[in-house]
Short mmCIF file of C-alpha atoms in Angstrom, two decimals:
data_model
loop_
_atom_site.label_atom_id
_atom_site.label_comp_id
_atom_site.label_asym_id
_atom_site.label_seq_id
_atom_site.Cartn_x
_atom_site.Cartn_y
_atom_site.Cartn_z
CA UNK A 1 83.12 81.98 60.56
CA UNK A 2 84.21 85.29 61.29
CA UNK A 3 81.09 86.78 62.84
CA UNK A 4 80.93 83.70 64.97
CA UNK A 5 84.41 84.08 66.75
CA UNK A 6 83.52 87.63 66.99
CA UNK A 7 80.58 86.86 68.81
CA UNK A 8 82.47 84.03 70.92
CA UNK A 9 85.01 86.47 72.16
CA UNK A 10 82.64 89.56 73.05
CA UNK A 11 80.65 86.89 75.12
CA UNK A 12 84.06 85.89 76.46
CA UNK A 13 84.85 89.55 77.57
CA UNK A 14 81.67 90.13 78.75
CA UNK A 15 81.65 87.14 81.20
CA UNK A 16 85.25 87.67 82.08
CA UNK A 17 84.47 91.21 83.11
CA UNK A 18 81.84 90.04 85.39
CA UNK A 19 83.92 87.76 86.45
CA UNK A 20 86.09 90.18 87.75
CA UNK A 21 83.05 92.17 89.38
CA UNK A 22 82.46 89.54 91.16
CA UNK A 23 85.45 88.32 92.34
CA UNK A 24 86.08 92.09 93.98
CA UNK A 25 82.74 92.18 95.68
CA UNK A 26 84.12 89.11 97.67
CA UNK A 27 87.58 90.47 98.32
CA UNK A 28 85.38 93.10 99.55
CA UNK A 29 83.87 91.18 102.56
CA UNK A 30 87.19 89.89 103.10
CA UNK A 31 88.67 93.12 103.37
CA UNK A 32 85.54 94.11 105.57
CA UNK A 33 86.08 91.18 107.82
CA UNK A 34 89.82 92.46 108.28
CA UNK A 35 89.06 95.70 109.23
CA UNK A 36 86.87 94.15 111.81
CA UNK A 37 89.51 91.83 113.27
CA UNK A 38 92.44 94.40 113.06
CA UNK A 39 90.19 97.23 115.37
CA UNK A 40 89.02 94.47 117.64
CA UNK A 41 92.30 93.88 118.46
CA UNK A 42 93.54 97.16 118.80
CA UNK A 43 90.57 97.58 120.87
CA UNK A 44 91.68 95.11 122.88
CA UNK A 45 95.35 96.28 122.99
CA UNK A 46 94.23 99.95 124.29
CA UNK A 47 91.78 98.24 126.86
CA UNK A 48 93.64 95.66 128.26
CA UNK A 49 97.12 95.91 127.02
CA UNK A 50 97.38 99.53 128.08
CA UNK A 51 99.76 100.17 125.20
CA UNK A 52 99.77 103.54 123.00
CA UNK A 53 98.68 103.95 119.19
CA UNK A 54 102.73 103.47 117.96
CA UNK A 55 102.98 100.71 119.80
CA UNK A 56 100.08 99.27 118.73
CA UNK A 57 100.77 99.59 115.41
CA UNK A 58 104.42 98.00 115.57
CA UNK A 59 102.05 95.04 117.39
CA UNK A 60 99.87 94.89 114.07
CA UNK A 61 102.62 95.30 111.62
CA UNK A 62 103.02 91.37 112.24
CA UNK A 63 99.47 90.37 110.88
CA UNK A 64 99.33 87.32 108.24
CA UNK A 65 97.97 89.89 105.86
CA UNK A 66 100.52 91.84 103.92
CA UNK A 67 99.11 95.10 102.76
CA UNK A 68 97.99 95.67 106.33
CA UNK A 69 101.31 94.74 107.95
CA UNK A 70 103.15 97.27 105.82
CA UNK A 71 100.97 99.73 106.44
CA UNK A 72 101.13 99.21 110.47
CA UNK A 73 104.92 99.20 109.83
CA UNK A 74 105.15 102.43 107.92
CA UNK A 75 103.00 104.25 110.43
CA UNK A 76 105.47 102.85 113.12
CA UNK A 77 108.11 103.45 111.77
CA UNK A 78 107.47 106.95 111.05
CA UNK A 79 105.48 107.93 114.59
CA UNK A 80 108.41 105.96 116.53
CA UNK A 81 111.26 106.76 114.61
CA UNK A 82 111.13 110.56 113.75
CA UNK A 83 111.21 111.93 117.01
CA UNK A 84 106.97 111.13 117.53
CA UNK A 85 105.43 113.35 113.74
CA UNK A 86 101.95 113.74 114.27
CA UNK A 87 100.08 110.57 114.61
CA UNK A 88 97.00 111.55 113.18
CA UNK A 89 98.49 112.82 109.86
CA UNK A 90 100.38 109.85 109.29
CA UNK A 91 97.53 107.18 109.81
CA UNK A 92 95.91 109.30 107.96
CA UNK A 93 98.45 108.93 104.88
CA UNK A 94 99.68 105.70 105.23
CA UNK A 95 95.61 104.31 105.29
CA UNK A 96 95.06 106.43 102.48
CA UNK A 97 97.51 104.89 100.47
CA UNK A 98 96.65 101.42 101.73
CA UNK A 99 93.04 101.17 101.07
CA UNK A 100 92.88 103.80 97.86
CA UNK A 101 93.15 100.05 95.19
CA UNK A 102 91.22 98.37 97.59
CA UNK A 103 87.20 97.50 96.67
CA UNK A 104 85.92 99.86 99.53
CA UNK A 105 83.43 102.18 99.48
CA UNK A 106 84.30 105.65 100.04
CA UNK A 107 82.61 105.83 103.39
CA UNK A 108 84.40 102.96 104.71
CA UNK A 109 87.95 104.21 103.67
CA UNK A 110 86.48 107.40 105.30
CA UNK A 111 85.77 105.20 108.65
CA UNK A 112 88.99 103.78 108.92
CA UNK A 113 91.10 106.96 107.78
CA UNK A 114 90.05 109.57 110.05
CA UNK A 115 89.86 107.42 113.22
CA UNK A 116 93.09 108.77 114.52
CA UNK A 117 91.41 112.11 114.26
CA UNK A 118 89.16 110.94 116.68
CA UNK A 119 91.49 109.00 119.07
CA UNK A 120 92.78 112.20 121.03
CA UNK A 121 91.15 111.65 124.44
CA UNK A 122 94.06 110.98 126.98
CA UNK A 123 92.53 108.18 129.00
CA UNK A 124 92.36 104.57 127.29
CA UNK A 125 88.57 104.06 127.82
CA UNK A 126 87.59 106.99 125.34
CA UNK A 127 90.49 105.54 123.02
CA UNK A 128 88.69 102.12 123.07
CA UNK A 129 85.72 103.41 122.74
CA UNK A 130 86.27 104.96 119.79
CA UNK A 131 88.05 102.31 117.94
CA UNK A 132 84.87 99.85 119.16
CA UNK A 133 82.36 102.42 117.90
CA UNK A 134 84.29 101.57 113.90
CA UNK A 135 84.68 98.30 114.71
CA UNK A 136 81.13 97.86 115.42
CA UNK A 137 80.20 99.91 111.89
CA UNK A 138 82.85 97.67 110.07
CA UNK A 139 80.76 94.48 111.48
CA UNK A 140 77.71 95.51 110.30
CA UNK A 141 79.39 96.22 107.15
CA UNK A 142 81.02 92.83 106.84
CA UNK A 143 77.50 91.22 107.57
CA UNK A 144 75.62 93.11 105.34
CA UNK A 145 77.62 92.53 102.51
CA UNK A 146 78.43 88.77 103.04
CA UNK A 147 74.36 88.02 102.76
CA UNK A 148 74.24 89.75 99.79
CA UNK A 149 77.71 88.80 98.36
CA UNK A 150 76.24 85.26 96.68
CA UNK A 151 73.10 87.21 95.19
CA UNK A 152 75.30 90.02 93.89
CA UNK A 153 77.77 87.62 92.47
CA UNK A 154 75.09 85.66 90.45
CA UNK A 155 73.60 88.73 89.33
CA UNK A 156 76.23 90.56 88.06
CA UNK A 157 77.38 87.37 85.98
CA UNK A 158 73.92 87.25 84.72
CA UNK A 159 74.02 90.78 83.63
CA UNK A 160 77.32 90.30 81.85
CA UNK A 161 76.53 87.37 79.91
CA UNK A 162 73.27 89.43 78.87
CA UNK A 163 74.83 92.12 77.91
CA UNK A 164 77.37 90.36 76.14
CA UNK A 165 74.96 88.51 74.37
CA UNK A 166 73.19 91.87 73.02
CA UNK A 167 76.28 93.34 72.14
CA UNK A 168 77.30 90.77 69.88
CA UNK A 169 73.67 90.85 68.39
CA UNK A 170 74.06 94.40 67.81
CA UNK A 171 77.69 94.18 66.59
CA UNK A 172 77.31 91.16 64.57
#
């Protein structure tokens, strides 16, 4: 009786963990997809609206998204506010902090982080260019891993239910 909740409840884990795996691979893509949206439209905003990186971000800090909007808020808040601290360092702090629990890849935390490093050019066409040249790497990204985000997700449950199964074999 013993041996068989045993085994129950390691299976249990097992496909709860992959579960969990799975579920982060498609907050991934969302997150991807976000990314995508928030530089098109500050791409848009530097191109067409004419307004400055604060600005834009006190624009932003009204997205649907939460962790996102407080983010746009904080760097706002402290570019605007404190007599204009240097924009770079900031974005680069408060993006830190925002995407550091998110399920990014290093490289793409990288992307989005240093792009105020890269945003110094004084005319608005460099600016946009910039911010188009991470957009564009974001889509990719966001295509890329939505085709494989169904596989992935139905392989990584197999995998945990397998290797649940064996560990209860050896265990038990």
């Amino acid at each position: 009786m013993y041996k068989a909740v045993g085994f129950f409840c390691i299976l249990a884990g097992c496909a709860g963990w992959g579960h969990s795996l799975a579920g982060q691979e498609k907050e991934r893509v969302r997150h991807l997809m976000m990314l995508s949206r928030i530089l098109s439209r500050m791409r848009s905003e530097i191109s067409y609206g004419k307004h400055t990186m604060p600005e834009i971000c006190l624009l932003l800090a009204e997205l649907d998204d939460k962790c996102y909007a407080s983010c746009f808020g904080r760097i706002y808040e402290r570019t605007a506010g404190e007599g204009g601290t240097d924009f770079p360092k900031v974005w680069e702090e408060e993006f830190g902090k925002c995407l550091a629990p998110l399920p990014l890849r290093e490289e793409e935390r990288r992307t989005m982080t240093e792009l105020a490093k890269s945003l110094r050019f004084r005319e608005e066409n460099g600016q946009a260019g910039r911010v188009g040249q991470a957009e564009v790497f974001f889509e990719d990204r966001y295509r890329q891993a939505g085709e494989m985000v169904g596989n992935r997700s139905k392989m990584i449950h197999s995998v945990s239910i397998l290797t649940g199964l064996l560990l209860a074999i050896l265990l038990l």
